[in-house]
mmCIF file of C-alpha atoms in Angstrom:
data_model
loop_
_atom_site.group_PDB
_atom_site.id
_atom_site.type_symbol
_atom_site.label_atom_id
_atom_site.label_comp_id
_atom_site.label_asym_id
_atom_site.label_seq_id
_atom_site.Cartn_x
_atom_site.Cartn_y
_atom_site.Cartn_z
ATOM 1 C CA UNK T 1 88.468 20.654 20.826
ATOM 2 C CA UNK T 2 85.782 21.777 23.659
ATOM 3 C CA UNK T 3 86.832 18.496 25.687
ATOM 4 C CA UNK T 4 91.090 19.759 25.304
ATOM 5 C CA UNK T 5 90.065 22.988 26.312
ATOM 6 C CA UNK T 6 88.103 22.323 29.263
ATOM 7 C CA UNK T 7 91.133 19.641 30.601
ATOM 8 C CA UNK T 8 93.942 22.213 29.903
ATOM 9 C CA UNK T 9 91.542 25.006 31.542
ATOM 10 C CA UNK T 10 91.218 22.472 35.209
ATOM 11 C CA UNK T 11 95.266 22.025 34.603
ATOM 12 C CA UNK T 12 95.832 25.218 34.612
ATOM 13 C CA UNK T 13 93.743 26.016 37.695
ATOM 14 C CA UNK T 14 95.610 23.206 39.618
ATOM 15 C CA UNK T 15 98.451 24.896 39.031
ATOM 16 C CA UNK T 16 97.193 28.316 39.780
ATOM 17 C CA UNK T 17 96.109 26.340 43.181
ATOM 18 C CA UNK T 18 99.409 25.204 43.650
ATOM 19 C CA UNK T 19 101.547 28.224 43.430
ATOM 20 C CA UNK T 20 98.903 30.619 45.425
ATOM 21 C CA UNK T 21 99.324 27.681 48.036
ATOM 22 C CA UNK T 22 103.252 28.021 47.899
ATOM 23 C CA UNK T 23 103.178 32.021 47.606
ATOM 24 C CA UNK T 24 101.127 31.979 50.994
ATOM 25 C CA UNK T 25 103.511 29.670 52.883
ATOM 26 C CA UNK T 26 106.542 32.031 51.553
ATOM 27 C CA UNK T 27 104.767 34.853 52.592
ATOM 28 C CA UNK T 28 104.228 34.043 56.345
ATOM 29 C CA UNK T 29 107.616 33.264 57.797
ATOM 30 C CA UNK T 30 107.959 32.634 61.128
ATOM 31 C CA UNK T 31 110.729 34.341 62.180
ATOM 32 C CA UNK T 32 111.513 37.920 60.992
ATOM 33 C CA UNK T 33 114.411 39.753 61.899
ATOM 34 C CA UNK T 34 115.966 43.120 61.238
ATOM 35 C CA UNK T 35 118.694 45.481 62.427
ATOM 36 C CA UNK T 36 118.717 48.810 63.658
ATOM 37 C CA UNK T 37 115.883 50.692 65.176
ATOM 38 C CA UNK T 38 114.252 52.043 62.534
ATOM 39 C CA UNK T 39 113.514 48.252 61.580
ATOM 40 C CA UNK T 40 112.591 47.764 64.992
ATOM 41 C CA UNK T 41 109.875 50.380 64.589
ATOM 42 C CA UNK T 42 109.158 48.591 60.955
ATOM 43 C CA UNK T 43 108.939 45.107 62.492
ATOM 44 C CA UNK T 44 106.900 46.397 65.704
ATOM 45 C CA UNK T 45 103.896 47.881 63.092
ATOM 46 C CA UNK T 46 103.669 44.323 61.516
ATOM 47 C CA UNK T 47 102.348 42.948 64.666
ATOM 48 C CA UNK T 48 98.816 41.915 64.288
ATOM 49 C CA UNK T 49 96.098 43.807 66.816
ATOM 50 C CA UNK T 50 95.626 42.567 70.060
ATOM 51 C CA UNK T 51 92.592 40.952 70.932
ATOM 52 C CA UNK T 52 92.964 39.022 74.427
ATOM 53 C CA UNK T 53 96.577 40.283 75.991
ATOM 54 C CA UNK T 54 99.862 42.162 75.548
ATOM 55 C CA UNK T 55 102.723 41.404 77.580
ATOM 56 C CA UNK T 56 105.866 44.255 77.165
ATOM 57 C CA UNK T 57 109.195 43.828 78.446
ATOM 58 C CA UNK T 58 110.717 47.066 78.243
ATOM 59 C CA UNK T 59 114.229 48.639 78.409
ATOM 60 C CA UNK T 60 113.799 51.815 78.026
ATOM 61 C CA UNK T 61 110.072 52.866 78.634
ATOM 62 C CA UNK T 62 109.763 55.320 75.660
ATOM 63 C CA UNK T 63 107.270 57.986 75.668
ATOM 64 C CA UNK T 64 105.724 57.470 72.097
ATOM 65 C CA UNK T 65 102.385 59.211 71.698
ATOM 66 C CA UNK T 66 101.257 56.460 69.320
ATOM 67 C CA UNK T 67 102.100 53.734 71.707
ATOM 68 C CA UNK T 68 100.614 55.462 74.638
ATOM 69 C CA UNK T 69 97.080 55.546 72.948
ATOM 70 C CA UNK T 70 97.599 52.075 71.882
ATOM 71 C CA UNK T 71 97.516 51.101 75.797
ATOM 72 C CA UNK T 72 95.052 53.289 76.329
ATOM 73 C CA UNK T 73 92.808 51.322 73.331
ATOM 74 C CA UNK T 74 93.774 48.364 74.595
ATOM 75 C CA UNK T 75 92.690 48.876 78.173
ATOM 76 C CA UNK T 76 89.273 50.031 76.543
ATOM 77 C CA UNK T 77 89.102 46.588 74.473
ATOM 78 C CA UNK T 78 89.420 44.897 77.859
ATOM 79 C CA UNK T 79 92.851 43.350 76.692
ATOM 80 C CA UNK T 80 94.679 42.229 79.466
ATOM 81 C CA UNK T 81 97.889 44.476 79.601
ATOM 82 C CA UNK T 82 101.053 43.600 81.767
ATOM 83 C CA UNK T 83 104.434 45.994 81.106
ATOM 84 C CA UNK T 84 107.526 45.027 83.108
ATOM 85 C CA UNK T 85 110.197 47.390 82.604
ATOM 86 C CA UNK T 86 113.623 48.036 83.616
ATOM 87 C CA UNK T 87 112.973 51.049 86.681
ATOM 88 C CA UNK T 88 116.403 53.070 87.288
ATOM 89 C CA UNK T 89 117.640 56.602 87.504
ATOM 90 C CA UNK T 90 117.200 56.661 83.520
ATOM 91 C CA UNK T 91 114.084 55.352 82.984
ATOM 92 C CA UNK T 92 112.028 56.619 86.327
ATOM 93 C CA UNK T 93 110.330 59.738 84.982
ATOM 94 C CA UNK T 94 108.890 58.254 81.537
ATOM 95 C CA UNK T 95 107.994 54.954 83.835
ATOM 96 C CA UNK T 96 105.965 57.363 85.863
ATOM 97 C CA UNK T 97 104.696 59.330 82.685
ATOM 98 C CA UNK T 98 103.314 56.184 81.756
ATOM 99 C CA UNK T 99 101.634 55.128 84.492
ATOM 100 C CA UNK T 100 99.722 58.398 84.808
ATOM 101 C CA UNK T 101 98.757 58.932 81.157
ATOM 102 C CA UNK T 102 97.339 55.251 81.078
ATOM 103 C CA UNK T 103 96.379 54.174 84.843
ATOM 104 C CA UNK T 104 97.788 51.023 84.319
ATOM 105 C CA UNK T 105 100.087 48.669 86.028
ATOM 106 C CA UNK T 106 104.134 48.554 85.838
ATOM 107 C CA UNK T 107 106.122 46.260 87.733
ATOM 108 C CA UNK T 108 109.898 46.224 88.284
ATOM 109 C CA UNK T 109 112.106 43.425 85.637
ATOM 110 C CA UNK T 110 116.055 43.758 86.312
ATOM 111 C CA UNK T 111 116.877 44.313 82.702
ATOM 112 C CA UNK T 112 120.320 44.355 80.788
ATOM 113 C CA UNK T 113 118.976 45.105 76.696
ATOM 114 C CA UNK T 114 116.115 43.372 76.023
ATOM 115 C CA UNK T 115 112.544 44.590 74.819
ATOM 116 C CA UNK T 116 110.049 41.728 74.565
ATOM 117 C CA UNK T 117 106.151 42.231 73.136
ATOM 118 C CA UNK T 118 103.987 38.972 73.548
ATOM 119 C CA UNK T 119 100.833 38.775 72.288
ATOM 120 C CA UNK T 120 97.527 36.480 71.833
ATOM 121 C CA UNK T 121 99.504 32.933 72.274
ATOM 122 C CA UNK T 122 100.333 34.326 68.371
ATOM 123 C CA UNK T 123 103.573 36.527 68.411
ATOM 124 C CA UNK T 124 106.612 37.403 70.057
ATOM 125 C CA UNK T 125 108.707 40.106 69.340
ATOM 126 C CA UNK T 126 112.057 40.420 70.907
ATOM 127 C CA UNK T 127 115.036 43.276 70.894
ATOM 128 C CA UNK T 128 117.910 42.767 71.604
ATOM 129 C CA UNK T 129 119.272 46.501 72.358
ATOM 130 C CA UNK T 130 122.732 46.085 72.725
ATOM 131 C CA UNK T 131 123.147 44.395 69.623
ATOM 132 C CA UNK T 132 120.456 46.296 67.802
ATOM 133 C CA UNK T 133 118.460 43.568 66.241
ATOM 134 C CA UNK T 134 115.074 42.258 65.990
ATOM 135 C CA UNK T 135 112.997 39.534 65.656
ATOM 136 C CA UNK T 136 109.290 38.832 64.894
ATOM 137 C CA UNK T 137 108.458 35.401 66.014
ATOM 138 C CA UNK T 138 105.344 33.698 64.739
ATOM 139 C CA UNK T 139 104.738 30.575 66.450
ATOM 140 C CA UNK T 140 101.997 29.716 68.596
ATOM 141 C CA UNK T 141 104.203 27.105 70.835
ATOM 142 C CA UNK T 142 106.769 29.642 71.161
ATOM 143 C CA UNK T 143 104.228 32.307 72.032
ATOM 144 C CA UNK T 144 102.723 29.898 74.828
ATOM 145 C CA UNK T 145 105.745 29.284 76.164
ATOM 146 C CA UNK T 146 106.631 32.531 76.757
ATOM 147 C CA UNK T 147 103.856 33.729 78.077
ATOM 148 C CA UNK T 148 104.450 31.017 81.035
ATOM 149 C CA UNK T 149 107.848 32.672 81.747
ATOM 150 C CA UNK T 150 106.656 36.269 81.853
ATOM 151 C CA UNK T 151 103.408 35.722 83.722
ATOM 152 C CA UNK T 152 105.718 33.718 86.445
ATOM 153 C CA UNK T 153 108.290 36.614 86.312
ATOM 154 C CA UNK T 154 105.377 39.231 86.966
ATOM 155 C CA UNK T 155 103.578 37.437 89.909
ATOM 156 C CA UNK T 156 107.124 37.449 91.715
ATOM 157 C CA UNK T 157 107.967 41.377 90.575
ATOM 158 C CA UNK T 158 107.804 44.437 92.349
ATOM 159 C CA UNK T 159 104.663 47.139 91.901
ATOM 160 C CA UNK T 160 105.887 50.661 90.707
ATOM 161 C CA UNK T 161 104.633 52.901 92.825
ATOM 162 C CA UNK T 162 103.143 56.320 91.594
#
């Protein structure tokens, strides 16, 4: 009776094994995406912390306080932070907001409706404005890849100027 126990006790445990295994992999899709900007906002929280960089694309340079002291952390951590952002008529005064609440470094992206976050070779998060959706890409090739394409865009962009 013991001996029956004991097997259907480890059969049971495989099987416990099993579905944690499968919940996990259901749990972590790679590619989330959302409409409307409130699930922008939702999706943009779900991004893990930064450890190493943060690479922003941005369309409209919003002044969030929350987002301003997240630079501001950053910078402190040492992360390496790049924005490139879309520097017209509209989006001149926050652009220069930014730059002197966080003394860090914009440079000039000709931009049509996208906002882009990269960060750590881990995630990517992309907006496509004029079609208000989202999506919350986790895939380290992806990331890499990128990363490439922005850091070849920003070596060839234009300083903003205080």
């Amino acid at each position: 009776l013991i001996k029956n126990k004991r097997e259907d006790l480890e059969k049971t445990a495989i099987e416990v094994q099993e579905l944690k295994r499968q919940y996990e992999l259901s749990e972590k899709e790679p590619v989330l995406i959302s409409h409307g900007k409130a699930n922008f906002y939702r999706l943009a929280k779900e991004q893990k912390d930064t450890k190493k960089y943060v690479y922003n694309i941005k369309y409209t340079a919003e002044l969030k306080p929350e987002w301003i002291r997240s630079l501001k952390e950053n910078l402190k951590k040492g992360v390496d932070v790049k924005e490139l952002v879309r520097y017209d008529k509209e989006t001149e005064k926050n652009v220069l907001e930014w730059i002197k609440k966080t003394k860090s470094e914009w440079r000039i992206i000709e931009n049509n409706g996208i906002a882009l976050s990269l960060k750590d070779d881990e995630e990517v998060l992309i907006s496509l404005i004029k079609s208000n959706t989202t999506m919350l890409i986790r895939d380290k090739s992806f990331a890499k890849l990128m990363k490439k394409m922005f850091l070849a865009t920003w070596k060839e962009s234009e300083q903003i100027k205080k």
